[in-house]
PDB file of C-alpha atoms in Angstrom:
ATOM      1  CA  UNK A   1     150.901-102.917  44.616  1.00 66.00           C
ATOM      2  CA  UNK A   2     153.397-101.919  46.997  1.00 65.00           C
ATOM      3  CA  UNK A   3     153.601 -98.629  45.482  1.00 68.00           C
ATOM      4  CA  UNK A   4     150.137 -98.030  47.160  1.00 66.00           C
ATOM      5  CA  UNK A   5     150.979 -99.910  50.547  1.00 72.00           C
ATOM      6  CA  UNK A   6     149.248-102.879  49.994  1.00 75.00           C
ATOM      7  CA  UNK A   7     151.192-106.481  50.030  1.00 80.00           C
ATOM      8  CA  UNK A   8     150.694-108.497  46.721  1.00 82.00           C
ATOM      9  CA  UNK A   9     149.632-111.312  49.098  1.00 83.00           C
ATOM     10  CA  UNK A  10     146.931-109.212  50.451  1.00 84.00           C
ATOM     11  CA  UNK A  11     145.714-108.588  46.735  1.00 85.00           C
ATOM     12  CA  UNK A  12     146.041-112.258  45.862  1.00 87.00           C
ATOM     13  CA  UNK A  13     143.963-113.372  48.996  1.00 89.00           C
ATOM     14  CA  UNK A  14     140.877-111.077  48.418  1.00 89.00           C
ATOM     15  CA  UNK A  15     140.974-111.017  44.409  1.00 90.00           C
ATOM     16  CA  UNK A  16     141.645-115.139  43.755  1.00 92.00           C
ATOM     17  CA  UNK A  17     138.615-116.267  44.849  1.00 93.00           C
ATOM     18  CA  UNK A  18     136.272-113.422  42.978  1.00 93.00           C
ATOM     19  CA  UNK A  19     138.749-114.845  39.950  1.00 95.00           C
ATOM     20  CA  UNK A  20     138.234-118.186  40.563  1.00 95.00           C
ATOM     21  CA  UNK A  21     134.454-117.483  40.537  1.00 93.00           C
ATOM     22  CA  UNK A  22     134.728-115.706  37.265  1.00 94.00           C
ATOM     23  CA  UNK A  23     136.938-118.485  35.564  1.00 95.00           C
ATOM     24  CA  UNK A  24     135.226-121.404  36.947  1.00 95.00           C
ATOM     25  CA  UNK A  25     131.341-119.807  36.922  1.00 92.00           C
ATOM     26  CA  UNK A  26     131.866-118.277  33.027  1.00 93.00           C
ATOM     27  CA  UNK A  27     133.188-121.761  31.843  1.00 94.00           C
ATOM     28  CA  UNK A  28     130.159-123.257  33.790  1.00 91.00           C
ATOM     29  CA  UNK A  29     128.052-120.460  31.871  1.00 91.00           C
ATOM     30  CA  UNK A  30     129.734-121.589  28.377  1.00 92.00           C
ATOM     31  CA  UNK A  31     128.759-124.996  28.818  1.00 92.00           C
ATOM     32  CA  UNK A  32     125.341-124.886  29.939  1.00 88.00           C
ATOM     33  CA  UNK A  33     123.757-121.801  28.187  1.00 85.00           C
ATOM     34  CA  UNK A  34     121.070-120.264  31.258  1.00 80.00           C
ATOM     35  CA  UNK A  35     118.154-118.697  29.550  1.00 82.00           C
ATOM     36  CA  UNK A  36     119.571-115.506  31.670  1.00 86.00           C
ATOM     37  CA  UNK A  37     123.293-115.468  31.252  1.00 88.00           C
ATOM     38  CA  UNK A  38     123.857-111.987  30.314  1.00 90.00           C
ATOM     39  CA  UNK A  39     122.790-111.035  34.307  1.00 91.00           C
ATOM     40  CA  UNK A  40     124.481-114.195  35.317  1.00 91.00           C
ATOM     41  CA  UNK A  41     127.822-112.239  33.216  1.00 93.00           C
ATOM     42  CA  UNK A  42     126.914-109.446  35.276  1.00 94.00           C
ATOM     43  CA  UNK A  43     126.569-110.656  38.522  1.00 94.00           C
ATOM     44  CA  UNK A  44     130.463-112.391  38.229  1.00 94.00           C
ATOM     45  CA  UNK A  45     131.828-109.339  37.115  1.00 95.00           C
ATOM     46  CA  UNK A  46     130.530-107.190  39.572  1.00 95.00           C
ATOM     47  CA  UNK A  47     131.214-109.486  41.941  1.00 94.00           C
ATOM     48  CA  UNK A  48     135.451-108.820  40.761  1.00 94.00           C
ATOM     49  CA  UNK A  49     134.469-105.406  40.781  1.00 94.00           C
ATOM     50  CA  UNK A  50     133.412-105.443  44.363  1.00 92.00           C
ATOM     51  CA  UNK A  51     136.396-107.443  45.535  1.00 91.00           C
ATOM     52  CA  UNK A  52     138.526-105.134  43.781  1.00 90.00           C
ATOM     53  CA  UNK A  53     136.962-101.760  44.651  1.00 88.00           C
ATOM     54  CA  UNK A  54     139.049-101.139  47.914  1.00 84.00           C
ATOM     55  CA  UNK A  55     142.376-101.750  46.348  1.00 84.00           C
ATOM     56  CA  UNK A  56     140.841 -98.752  43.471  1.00 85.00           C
ATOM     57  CA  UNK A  57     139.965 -96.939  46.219  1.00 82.00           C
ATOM     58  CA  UNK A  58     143.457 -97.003  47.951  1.00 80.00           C
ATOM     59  CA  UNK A  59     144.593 -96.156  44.472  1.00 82.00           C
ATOM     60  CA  UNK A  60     142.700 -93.023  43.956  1.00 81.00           C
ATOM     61  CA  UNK A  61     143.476 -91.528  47.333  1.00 79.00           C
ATOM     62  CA  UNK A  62     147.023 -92.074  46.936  1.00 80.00           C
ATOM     63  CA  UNK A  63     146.618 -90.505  43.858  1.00 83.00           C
ATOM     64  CA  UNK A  64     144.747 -87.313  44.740  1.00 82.00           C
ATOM     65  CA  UNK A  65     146.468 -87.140  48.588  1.00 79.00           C
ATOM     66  CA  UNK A  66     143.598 -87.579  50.577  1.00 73.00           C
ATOM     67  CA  UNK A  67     144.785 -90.740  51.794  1.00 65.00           C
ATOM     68  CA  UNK A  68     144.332 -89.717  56.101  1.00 69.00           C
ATOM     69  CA  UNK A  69     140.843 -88.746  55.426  1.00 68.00           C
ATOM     70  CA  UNK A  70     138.294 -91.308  57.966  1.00 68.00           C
ATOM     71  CA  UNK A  71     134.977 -90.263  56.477  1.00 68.00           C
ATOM     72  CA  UNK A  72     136.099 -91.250  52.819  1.00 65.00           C
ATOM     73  CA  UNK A  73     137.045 -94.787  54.651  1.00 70.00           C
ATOM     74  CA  UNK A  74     133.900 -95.198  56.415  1.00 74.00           C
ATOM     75  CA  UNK A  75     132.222 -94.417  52.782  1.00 71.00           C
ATOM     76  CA  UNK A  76     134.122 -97.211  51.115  1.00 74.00           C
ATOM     77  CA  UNK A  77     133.523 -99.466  53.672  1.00 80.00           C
ATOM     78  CA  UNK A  78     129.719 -99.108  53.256  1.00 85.00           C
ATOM     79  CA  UNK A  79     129.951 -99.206  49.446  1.00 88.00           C
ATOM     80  CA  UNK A  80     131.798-102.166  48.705  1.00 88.00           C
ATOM     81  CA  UNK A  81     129.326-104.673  50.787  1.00 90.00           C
ATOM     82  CA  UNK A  82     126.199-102.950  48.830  1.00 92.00           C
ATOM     83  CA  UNK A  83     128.409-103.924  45.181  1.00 92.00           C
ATOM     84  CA  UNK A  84     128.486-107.180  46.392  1.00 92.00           C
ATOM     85  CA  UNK A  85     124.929-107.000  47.474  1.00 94.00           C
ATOM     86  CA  UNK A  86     124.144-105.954  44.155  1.00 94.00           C
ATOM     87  CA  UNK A  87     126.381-109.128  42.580  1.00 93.00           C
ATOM     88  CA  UNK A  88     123.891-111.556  44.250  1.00 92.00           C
ATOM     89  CA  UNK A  89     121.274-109.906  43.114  1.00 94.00           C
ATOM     90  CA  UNK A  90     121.999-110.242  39.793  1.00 93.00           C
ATOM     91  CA  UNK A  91     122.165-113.915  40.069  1.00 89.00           C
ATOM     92  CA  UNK A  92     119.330-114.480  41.639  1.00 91.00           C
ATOM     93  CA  UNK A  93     117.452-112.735  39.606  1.00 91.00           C
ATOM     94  CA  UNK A  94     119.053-114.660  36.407  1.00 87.00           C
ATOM     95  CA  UNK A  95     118.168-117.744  38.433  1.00 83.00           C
ATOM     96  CA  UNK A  96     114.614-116.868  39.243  1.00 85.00           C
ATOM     97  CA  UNK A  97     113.105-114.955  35.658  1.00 78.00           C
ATOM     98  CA  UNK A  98     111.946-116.685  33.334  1.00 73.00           C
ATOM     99  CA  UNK A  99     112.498-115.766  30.001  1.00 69.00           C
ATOM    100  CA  UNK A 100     109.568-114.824  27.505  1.00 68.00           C
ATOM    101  CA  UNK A 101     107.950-118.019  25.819  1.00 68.00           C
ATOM    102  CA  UNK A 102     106.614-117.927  22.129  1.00 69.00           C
ATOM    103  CA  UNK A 103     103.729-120.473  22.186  1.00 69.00           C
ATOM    104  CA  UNK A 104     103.125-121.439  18.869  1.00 66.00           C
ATOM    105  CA  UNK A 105      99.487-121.948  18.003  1.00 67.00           C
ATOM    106  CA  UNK A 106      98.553-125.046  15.509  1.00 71.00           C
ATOM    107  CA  UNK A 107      97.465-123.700  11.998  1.00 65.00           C
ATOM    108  CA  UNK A 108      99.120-119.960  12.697  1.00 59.00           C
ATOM    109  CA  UNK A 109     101.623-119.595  10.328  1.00 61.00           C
ATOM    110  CA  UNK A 110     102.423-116.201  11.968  1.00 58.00           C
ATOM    111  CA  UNK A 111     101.278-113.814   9.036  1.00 58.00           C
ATOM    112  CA  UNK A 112      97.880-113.616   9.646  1.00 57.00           C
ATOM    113  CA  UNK A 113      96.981-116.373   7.542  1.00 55.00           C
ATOM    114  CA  UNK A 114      95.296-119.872   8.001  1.00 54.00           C
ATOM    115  CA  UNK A 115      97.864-122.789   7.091  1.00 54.00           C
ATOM    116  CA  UNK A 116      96.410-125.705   5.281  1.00 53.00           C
ATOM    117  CA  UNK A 117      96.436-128.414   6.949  1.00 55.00           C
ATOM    118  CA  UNK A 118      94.177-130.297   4.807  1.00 56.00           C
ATOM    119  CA  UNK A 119      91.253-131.031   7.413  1.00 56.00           C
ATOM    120  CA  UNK A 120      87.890-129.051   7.502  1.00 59.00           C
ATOM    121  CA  UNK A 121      86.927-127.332  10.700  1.00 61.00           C
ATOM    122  CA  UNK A 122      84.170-128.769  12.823  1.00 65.00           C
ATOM    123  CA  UNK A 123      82.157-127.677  15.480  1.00 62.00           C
ATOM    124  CA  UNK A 124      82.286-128.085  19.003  1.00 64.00           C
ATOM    125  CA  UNK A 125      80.322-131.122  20.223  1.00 69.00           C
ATOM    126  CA  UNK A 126      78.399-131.248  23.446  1.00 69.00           C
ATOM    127  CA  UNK A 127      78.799-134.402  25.182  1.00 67.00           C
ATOM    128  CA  UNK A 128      77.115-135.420  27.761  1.00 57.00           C
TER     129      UNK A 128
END
């Protein structure tokens, strides 16, 4: 990472907690099974992607030499809050949808046809 300019402490202070969250929320997600997790997946890894997205942005200006541009900077530092914006709203909206329920009616077999249940049908009685 020095070969950008950027301390490895630096890294390790804004990328161990985003992999901490991944490692400890994905083992969390193995061992209770949400009825959601593939956004709850998402949300973690975007989250990592957000905390790393200024260190791939120091990257790619280094690479292409436009390193002492301000706008580009002020760009970054607008898109890397709305990544992580987008991160939370992935889990919240794997917290708050509910997934599609199959409610399975008695005596539909699912074909079409009637099961046998071996009573006769009877009509609806008025009471009262």
């Amino acid at each position: 990472m020095e070969a950008i300019g950027v301390p490895w402490f630096i890294v390790v202070r804004y990328l161990g907690p985003p992999l901490f969250l991944l490692v400890a929320g994905g083992a969390l997600l193995l061992w209770r099974r949400p009825a959601r997790s593939g956004l709850a997946w998402a949300a973690l890894v975007v989250n990592l992607f957000a905390a790393a997205l200024p260190f791939l942005w120091i990257g790619a200006q280094v690479l292409t030499g436009q390193a002492d541009l301000t706008v580009i900077g002020l760009v970054m530092t607008l898109l890397q809050p709305g990544v992580v914006a987008v991160a939370w709203l992935l889990l919240l909206l794997a917290l708050v949808s509910q997934p599609k329920i199959e409610v399975a009616v008695p005596g539909d077999r699912g074909d079409g046809g009637e099961a046998d249940s071996g009573e006769t049908e009877r009509a609806p009685q008025n009471v009262g």
